[in-house]
Coordinates of C-alpha atoms and ligand atoms in Angstrom, one line a residue:
M1 CA -59.1 85.5 68.4
E2 CA -56.3 88.0 68.7
E3 CA -58.3 90.4 66.6
L4 CA -61.1 90.3 69.1
Q5 CA -58.9 90.6 72.2
N6 CA -59.9 93.7 74.0
K7 CA -58.6 93.1 77.5
I8 CA -55.2 91.9 78.6
I9 CA -55.1 90.5 82.1
L10 CA -52.5 89.0 84.5
S11 CA -53.3 86.4 87.1
S12 CA -52.7 87.2 90.7
D13 CA -49.5 85.1 90.8
E14 CA -48.2 87.2 87.9
M15 CA -48.3 90.3 90.1
P16 CA -44.7 91.8 90.3
Q17 CA -42.7 91.0 93.4
Y18 CA -40.4 94.0 93.1
W19 CA -40.8 97.7 92.4
Y20 CA -38.4 99.3 89.9
N21 CA -36.1 102.0 91.2
I22 CA -34.9 104.2 88.3
L23 CA -32.3 106.2 90.4
P24 CA -29.3 104.0 89.5
D25 CA -30.3 104.1 85.8
L26 CA -30.8 107.9 85.4
P27 CA -28.6 109.5 82.7
E28 CA -27.0 111.8 85.4
P29 CA -27.1 111.8 89.2
L30 CA -30.3 113.1 90.7
P31 CA -29.6 116.5 92.5
P32 CA -30.4 115.8 96.2
P33 CA -32.9 117.8 98.3
V34 CA -31.1 120.7 99.9
D35 CA -31.6 122.7 103.1
P36 CA -32.3 126.3 102.0
S37 CA -30.5 127.8 104.9
T38 CA -27.2 126.1 104.3
G39 CA -27.4 125.0 100.7
N40 CA -26.2 121.6 101.7
P41 CA -27.9 118.3 100.9
V42 CA -30.4 117.3 103.5
N43 CA -29.3 114.4 105.7
P44 CA -31.8 111.6 105.2
S45 CA -32.1 111.2 108.9
V46 CA -33.9 114.6 109.0
L47 CA -36.5 113.3 106.6
E48 CA -37.0 110.2 108.7
R49 CA -38.5 112.5 111.4
I50 CA -41.2 113.4 108.8
F51 CA -41.7 110.2 106.8
A52 CA -41.6 106.4 107.4
K53 CA -38.0 105.4 107.8
E54 CA -38.3 102.7 105.2
C55 CA -39.6 105.3 102.7
I56 CA -36.6 107.4 103.2
R57 CA -34.3 104.5 102.7
Q58 CA -36.1 103.9 99.5
E59 CA -35.9 107.6 98.6
V60 CA -32.1 107.3 98.3
S61 CA -31.7 103.7 97.4
T62 CA -29.3 102.6 94.7
Q63 CA -30.8 99.2 94.4
N64 CA -32.5 98.6 91.0
Y65 CA -35.3 96.4 92.3
I66 CA -36.9 96.7 95.7
P67 CA -39.0 93.8 97.1
I68 CA -42.7 94.5 97.7
P69 CA -43.5 93.2 101.2
D70 CA -45.9 90.3 101.2
E71 CA -48.4 92.2 103.4
V72 CA -48.5 95.0 100.7
R73 CA -48.9 92.5 97.8
E74 CA -51.8 90.9 99.7
I75 CA -53.6 94.2 99.9
Y76 CA -52.7 95.0 96.3
Y77 CA -54.5 91.8 95.5
V78 CA -57.5 92.6 97.7
L79 CA -57.8 96.0 95.9
G80 CA -57.8 94.5 92.5
R81 CA -54.3 94.2 91.2
P82 CA -53.0 93.3 88.8
T83 CA -55.2 95.8 86.8
P84 CA -56.2 95.0 83.2
I85 CA -55.1 96.8 80.1
F86 CA -58.0 97.5 77.7
R87 CA -57.8 98.4 74.0
A88 CA -59.8 101.5 73.0
R89 CA -61.0 100.0 69.7
R90 CA -64.0 102.2 69.4
L91 CA -61.9 105.3 69.8
E92 CA -59.4 104.0 67.2
K93 CA -62.3 103.4 64.8
Y94 CA -63.9 106.8 65.5
L95 CA -60.5 108.5 64.8
D96 CA -60.0 106.3 61.8
T97 CA -56.4 105.9 62.8
P98 CA -54.0 103.0 62.1
A99 CA -52.7 103.4 65.6
E100 CA -53.5 101.0 68.4
I101 CA -54.6 102.6 71.7
Y102 CA -54.2 100.7 75.0
F103 CA -55.1 101.9 78.4
K104 CA -54.0 100.6 81.8
R105 CA -57.0 100.6 84.1
E106 CA -55.8 102.2 87.4
D107 CA -59.5 103.3 87.9
F108 CA -60.1 99.7 89.1
S109 CA -58.8 100.6 92.5
P110 CA -61.8 100.9 95.0
T111 CA -61.1 104.6 95.6
G112 CA -60.9 105.2 91.8
S113 CA -57.2 106.0 91.0
H114 CA -53.6 104.7 91.1
K115 CA -53.0 106.4 94.5
T116 CA -53.6 103.3 96.5
N117 CA -50.4 101.8 95.1
T118 CA -48.3 104.0 97.3
A119 CA -50.9 104.6 100.1
V120 CA -50.9 100.9 101.0
A121 CA -47.1 100.8 101.0
Q122 CA -46.7 103.9 103.1
A123 CA -49.4 103.0 105.6
Y124 CA -47.8 99.5 106.0
Y125 CA -44.3 101.0 106.7
L126 CA -45.7 103.5 109.2
H127 CA -47.7 100.9 111.0
K128 CA -44.7 98.6 111.1
E129 CA -42.5 101.4 112.5
G130 CA -45.0 102.0 115.4
V131 CA -46.5 105.3 114.1
N132 CA -50.2 105.7 115.0
K133 CA -51.2 108.9 113.3
V134 CA -50.6 110.2 109.7
T135 CA -51.3 113.6 108.2
T136 CA -51.6 114.5 104.5
E137 CA -52.9 116.8 101.9
T138 CA -55.4 116.2 99.1
G139 CA -56.7 118.0 96.1
A140 CA -59.6 116.3 94.4
G141 CA -59.7 113.9 97.3
Q142 CA -58.1 111.0 95.4
W143 CA -55.0 110.8 97.5
G144 CA -56.9 111.5 100.7
S145 CA -59.3 108.7 100.1
A146 CA -56.6 106.3 99.0
L147 CA -54.6 107.0 102.2
S148 CA -57.7 106.9 104.4
L149 CA -58.5 103.4 103.0
A150 CA -54.9 102.2 103.5
S151 CA -54.8 103.7 107.0
A152 CA -58.0 101.9 107.9
F153 CA -56.4 98.6 106.9
F154 CA -53.4 99.3 109.2
S155 CA -55.2 101.0 112.0
L156 CA -53.7 104.5 111.6
E157 CA -55.5 107.7 112.6
T158 CA -55.6 110.0 109.5
I159 CA -55.9 113.8 109.2
V160 CA -56.4 115.2 105.8
F161 CA -56.1 118.8 104.6
M162 CA -58.2 119.1 101.5
T163 CA -57.9 122.1 99.2
R164 CA -60.9 124.3 99.8
S165 CA -62.0 124.5 96.2
S166 CA -62.3 120.7 96.1
Y167 CA -63.7 120.5 99.6
L168 CA -66.6 122.6 98.3
Q169 CA -66.9 121.1 94.8
K170 CA -66.3 117.5 95.7
P171 CA -68.1 116.6 98.9
Y172 CA -68.4 112.9 98.1
R173 CA -64.7 112.3 98.3
R174 CA -64.7 113.9 101.7
V175 CA -67.5 111.5 102.7
I176 CA -65.3 108.6 101.5
M177 CA -62.4 109.7 103.6
E178 CA -64.7 110.1 106.6
L179 CA -66.2 106.7 105.9
F180 CA -62.8 105.2 106.2
G181 CA -62.3 107.1 109.5
A182 CA -60.3 110.2 108.5
K183 CA -60.7 113.7 109.9
V184 CA -60.9 116.2 107.0
Y185 CA -60.2 120.0 107.1
P186 CA -60.7 122.5 104.2
S187 CA -57.3 124.1 103.4
P188 CA -56.3 126.8 104.1
S189 CA -57.7 125.9 107.6
D190 CA -57.7 127.5 111.0
Q191 CA -55.8 124.5 112.4
T192 CA -52.3 125.7 111.5
N193 CA -50.2 128.9 111.4
V194 CA -49.7 128.5 107.6
G195 CA -53.4 128.1 107.1
R196 CA -54.4 131.0 109.3
S197 CA -51.9 133.3 107.5
Y198 CA -53.5 132.5 104.1
L199 CA -57.0 132.9 105.5
S200 CA -56.2 136.3 106.9
S201 CA -55.4 137.6 103.5
D202 CA -58.3 135.8 101.8
P203 CA -61.0 134.1 103.9
S204 CA -62.3 132.2 100.9
H205 CA -58.9 131.2 99.5
P206 CA -59.4 128.2 97.1
G207 CA -56.3 126.6 98.5
S208 CA -53.6 124.6 96.7
L209 CA -51.7 121.4 97.2
G210 CA -48.7 123.4 98.2
I211 CA -50.6 125.1 101.0
A212 CA -52.2 121.9 102.1
I213 CA -48.8 120.1 102.3
S214 CA -47.5 122.9 104.6
E215 CA -50.5 122.4 106.9
A216 CA -50.2 118.6 107.0
L217 CA -46.4 119.0 107.7
E218 CA -47.0 121.5 110.5
V219 CA -49.4 119.2 112.3
A220 CA -47.2 116.1 111.9
L221 CA -44.1 117.9 113.2
G222 CA -46.1 119.3 116.1
Q223 CA -47.4 116.0 117.4
N224 CA -45.9 112.9 119.0
N225 CA -45.8 109.7 117.1
A226 CA -47.4 111.4 114.0
K227 CA -45.9 111.3 110.6
Y228 CA -46.6 112.7 107.2
S229 CA -47.3 111.0 104.0
L230 CA -47.0 112.4 100.5
G231 CA -49.0 111.2 97.6
S232 CA -46.6 112.2 94.8
V233 CA -43.4 113.9 93.8
L234 CA -40.9 112.0 95.9
N235 CA -38.8 109.1 94.7
H236 CA -40.4 106.5 97.0
V237 CA -43.9 107.4 95.8
L238 CA -42.9 107.0 92.2
L239 CA -41.1 103.8 93.1
H240 CA -44.4 102.3 94.5
Q241 CA -46.2 103.4 91.4
T242 CA -43.9 101.4 89.1
I243 CA -46.1 98.4 89.8
I244 CA -48.3 99.9 87.0
G245 CA -45.5 99.9 84.4
L246 CA -44.1 96.5 85.5
E247 CA -47.5 94.9 85.0
A248 CA -48.1 96.8 81.8
K249 CA -44.7 95.6 80.4
R250 CA -45.7 92.0 80.9
Q251 CA -49.1 92.6 79.5
M252 CA -47.8 94.3 76.3
E253 CA -45.3 91.4 75.9
L254 CA -48.3 88.9 76.1
I255 CA -49.8 90.5 73.0
D256 CA -46.4 91.0 71.4
R257 CA -46.5 94.8 71.3
T258 CA -43.9 97.4 72.2
P259 CA -45.4 100.8 72.8
D260 CA -44.2 103.5 70.5
Y261 CA -45.7 106.0 72.9
V262 CA -46.3 105.9 76.6
V263 CA -48.5 108.7 77.8
G264 CA -49.8 110.0 81.1
C265 CA -50.9 113.2 82.9
I266 CA -48.6 114.8 85.4
G267 CA -49.7 116.5 88.7
G268 CA -46.7 115.6 90.8
G269 CA -45.6 113.0 88.3
S270 CA -46.4 109.7 90.1
N271 CA -48.8 107.9 87.8
F272 CA -46.9 108.9 84.7
S273 CA -43.6 107.7 86.2
G274 CA -45.3 104.6 87.4
I275 CA -46.3 103.5 84.0
A276 CA -43.3 105.0 82.1
Y277 CA -40.2 104.2 84.2
P278 CA -40.1 100.4 83.6
F279 CA -40.3 101.1 79.8
L280 CA -37.9 104.1 80.1
K281 CA -35.2 101.7 81.5
D282 CA -34.9 100.2 78.0
R283 CA -34.9 103.6 76.3
I284 CA -32.1 104.9 78.6
K285 CA -30.1 101.7 77.8
G286 CA -30.6 102.4 74.1
S287 CA -32.6 99.2 73.5
S288 CA -35.9 100.9 72.6
Q289 CA -37.2 103.9 70.7
T290 CA -40.4 104.3 72.8
R291 CA -41.4 108.0 73.2
F292 CA -42.7 109.2 76.5
V293 CA -45.2 112.0 76.7
A294 CA -46.1 113.8 80.0
V295 CA -49.2 116.0 79.9
E296 CA -49.9 119.0 82.1
P297 CA -52.6 121.7 82.2
K298 CA -51.9 125.0 80.6
A299 CA -53.1 126.6 83.8
V300 CA -50.1 125.2 85.7
P301 CA -47.3 124.9 83.1
S302 CA -44.5 123.7 85.4
T303 CA -42.5 121.8 82.9
T304 CA -43.5 123.6 79.7
R305 CA -43.0 127.2 80.9
G306 CA -41.4 126.9 84.4
K307 CA -37.8 127.0 85.4
Y308 CA -35.5 124.1 86.3
T309 CA -34.3 125.1 89.7
Y310 CA -34.3 124.4 93.4
D311 CA -37.7 125.2 94.9
F312 CA -39.8 124.3 97.9
G313 CA -42.2 121.4 97.7
D314 CA -44.9 123.3 99.6
S315 CA -46.1 126.9 99.6
G316 CA -45.2 127.6 103.2
G317 CA -41.5 126.7 102.7
L318 CA -41.4 123.9 105.3
T319 CA -39.9 121.2 103.0
P320 CA -36.4 120.9 101.8
M321 CA -35.8 122.3 98.3
L322 CA -36.1 120.0 95.4
K323 CA -34.4 120.5 92.0
M324 CA -37.4 120.5 89.6
Y325 CA -39.3 122.4 86.9
T326 CA -41.5 124.9 88.8
V327 CA -43.6 128.0 88.4
G328 CA -42.8 128.9 92.0
S329 CA -44.2 127.4 95.2
K330 CA -46.3 130.5 95.8
F331 CA -47.7 130.6 92.3
P332 CA -51.5 131.3 92.4
I333 CA -53.0 128.2 90.8
S334 CA -56.3 128.7 89.0
P335 CA -59.2 126.5 90.2
I336 CA -59.2 124.0 87.3
H337 CA -61.3 120.8 87.7
A338 CA -58.2 118.6 87.5
A339 CA -57.3 119.2 91.1
G340 CA -54.7 116.5 91.1
L341 CA -52.8 118.5 88.5
R342 CA -52.8 121.7 90.5
Y343 CA -49.2 121.6 91.7
H344 CA -46.5 124.1 91.1
G345 CA -43.6 121.6 90.6
K346 CA -43.0 118.1 89.4
A347 CA -41.1 115.0 90.6
P348 CA -37.3 115.7 90.5
S349 CA -36.4 112.4 88.6
L350 CA -39.1 113.2 86.0
C351 CA -37.8 116.7 85.6
L352 CA -34.3 115.4 85.1
L353 CA -35.6 113.1 82.4
I354 CA -37.5 115.9 80.7
K355 CA -34.3 118.1 80.8
N356 CA -32.3 115.2 79.2
G357 CA -34.9 114.8 76.4
F358 CA -36.1 111.3 77.5
V359 CA -39.5 112.5 78.3
E360 CA -41.5 115.0 76.1
N361 CA -44.0 117.3 77.6
R362 CA -47.2 118.9 76.4
A363 CA -49.8 121.2 77.9
Y364 CA -53.5 121.5 77.2
H365 CA -56.4 123.7 78.2
Q366 CA -59.0 122.1 80.5
T367 CA -61.8 122.5 77.9
E368 CA -60.1 120.6 75.2
A369 CA -59.0 118.0 77.7
M370 CA -62.6 117.6 79.1
Q371 CA -63.9 117.3 75.5
A372 CA -61.5 114.5 74.9
G373 CA -62.6 112.9 78.2
A374 CA -66.3 113.2 77.1
L375 CA -65.5 111.6 73.7
F376 CA -63.7 108.8 75.4
A377 CA -66.6 108.2 77.8
R378 CA -69.1 108.1 74.9
L379 CA -67.0 105.7 72.9
E380 CA -65.5 103.4 75.5
G381 CA -68.1 103.8 78.3
V382 CA -65.6 104.7 80.9
I383 CA -65.7 108.2 82.4
P384 CA -62.2 109.5 82.9
A385 CA -61.1 111.7 85.8
P386 CA -60.4 115.3 84.6
E387 CA -56.7 114.6 85.2
T388 CA -56.8 111.5 83.0
A389 CA -58.7 113.5 80.3
H390 CA -55.5 115.5 79.8
A391 CA -53.6 112.4 78.9
I392 CA -56.5 111.3 76.6
K393 CA -56.3 114.6 74.7
A394 CA -52.6 113.9 74.0
V395 CA -53.4 110.3 73.0
I396 CA -56.0 111.5 70.5
D397 CA -53.5 114.0 69.0
I398 CA -50.8 111.3 68.7
A399 CA -53.3 108.9 67.1
L400 CA -54.4 111.6 64.6
E401 CA -50.8 112.3 63.7
A402 CA -50.3 108.6 63.1
K403 CA -53.3 108.8 60.8
R404 CA -51.8 111.7 58.8
K405 CA -48.5 109.8 58.4
N406 CA -50.3 106.5 58.0
E407 CA -48.2 104.9 60.7
K408 CA -49.4 102.0 62.8
K409 CA -48.2 103.4 66.1
I410 CA -48.8 101.5 69.4
I411 CA -50.0 103.9 72.1
L412 CA -50.2 103.0 75.7
F413 CA -51.6 105.4 78.3
N414 CA -52.3 105.3 81.9
F415 CA -56.0 105.6 82.8
S416 CA -55.1 107.1 86.1
G417 CA -58.6 107.3 87.5
H418 CA -62.3 107.5 86.8
G419 CA -64.4 110.7 86.9
L420 CA -67.5 109.4 88.6
L421 CA -67.0 111.8 91.5
D422 CA -65.9 114.6 89.2
L423 CA -69.2 115.0 87.3
K424 CA -69.3 118.8 88.1
A425 CA -66.4 119.1 85.5
Y426 CA -68.5 117.3 82.9
E427 CA -71.6 119.3 83.8
D428 CA -69.6 122.5 83.3
L429 CA -68.4 121.1 79.9
L430 CA -71.9 120.2 78.8
Y431 CA -73.4 123.6 79.9
N432 CA -70.5 125.7 78.5
N433 CA -69.4 126.8 81.9
L434 CA -65.7 125.7 81.7
K435 CA -63.1 128.4 81.9
D436 CA -59.6 128.2 80.5
Y437 CA -56.7 129.8 82.2
E438 CA -53.3 130.7 80.8
P439 CA -51.0 132.6 83.1
S440 CA -49.2 135.5 81.5
E441 CA -45.4 135.6 81.1
E442 CA -45.2 138.3 83.7
L443 CA -47.1 136.3 86.3
I444 CA -44.9 133.3 85.8
S445 CA -41.6 135.3 86.0
Q446 CA -42.9 137.2 89.0
Y447 CA -43.4 134.0 91.0
I448 CA -40.3 132.4 89.7
S449 CA -38.4 135.4 90.9
L450 CA -39.8 134.9 94.4
I451 CA -38.1 131.5 94.7
P452 CA -35.3 131.9 97.3
K453 CA -31.8 131.3 95.9
V454 CA -30.0 128.3 97.4
K455 CA -26.8 129.3 99.0
Ligands
LIG1 C1 -53.6 112.5 91.8 C2 -54.0 112.2 90.4 C3 -53.2 112.5 89.3 C4 -52.0 113.4 89.4 O1 -51.0 112.9 90.3 P1 -49.6 112.3 89.8 O2 -48.8 112.1 91.0 O3 -49.0 113.2 88.8 O4 -50.0 111.0 89.2 C5 -53.6 112.1 88.1 N1 -54.8 111.4 87.9 C6 -55.6 111.1 88.9 C7 -56.8 110.3 88.7 C8 -55.2 111.4 90.2 O5 -56.0 111.1 91.3

């Protein structure tokens, strides 16, 4: 029977009751967010004006395990958690590799990606703290639709700034957000000072997550009883995503496997950290040899070609500065289909783990990634999001390396989302209309040199 087992499931009462907080286990202390004008660490109380208070407590918590509120667990359950792990046997066979390939199905969420894991938690805390309006940004619309759904469950009004390139290319995710009751603007928009300044230099500016964040922040800061919610990058977001890895760890134990590789794509770093951190705990302690591979697009090579330095989280410079790998918050990001990967920086804790050698990084072009995604779709029947396709490209390379060395490696990757609303990307692949982008050394150093020095 074991030979036939293709799907590893947990029952609802096996859903984790705690999120895993990696902060106390990091190999060195995480550099705090700093205020660019003083160079001093930002007082968490300043951040509480922007985010849910509980999220900011979690942001700096030194507690290893943080209880998931019952109300949040109930909704996780409604939305399909625990999610299954599937084995990609047909892909293994096609590659003729001795490696075993497992994928965690975060596409099972009703909005199609892992993003509901933090959206539900954040909406719950905002509601509990008496906030009645939430603003945010979105790229492909994955985060915006997840937050719109969660907000609908907790009766929050939602305003979403959606990067213009996606707003035009992916109208259906806008409809999902509107269906859940959100108001959606293409970013840069005429609703904010930041948006208007970008529009004045380029009326058809494709937008970026960095610009959309600035717009959402500007609106939240300018209104009473409104707060802002971020879909990635910050510690509390990564914390909420660890439910993925905590479930996956139990699931792999059920079939008596320890992954040799844990793989995920990185936009801000939340789905990768979500699956990886609970396994990384053992690696940091020295009790496992698992390798961790984070995959980014060559068009936005934050960790592979960027600089480890303090930079703004948004393009307008409204956020505190975060110590991370970055290509500069004003870096002009090419309009690749994997909109969720179009971000100049990455989560600070993830960057620290890359710097310390615990996490390896790779970058791929969108064409090779989409080819891997298409192959996966044909073999396994599931159409990956363009973001997820980047992880799959790395998984295939690792499985082929295992074949060359004749090693029976166990590979686990996070299937962060489905691509059913990203079919334009597959159409462009099928009709040879995909473009690859690789920024020049000069462009990268130019935008890195624009990053203000912290005092
Ligand atoms: C948003 C998104 C990503 C990238 O964001 P992370 O915070 O790095 O996880 C990856 N895959 C999908 C499907 C997404 O929606």
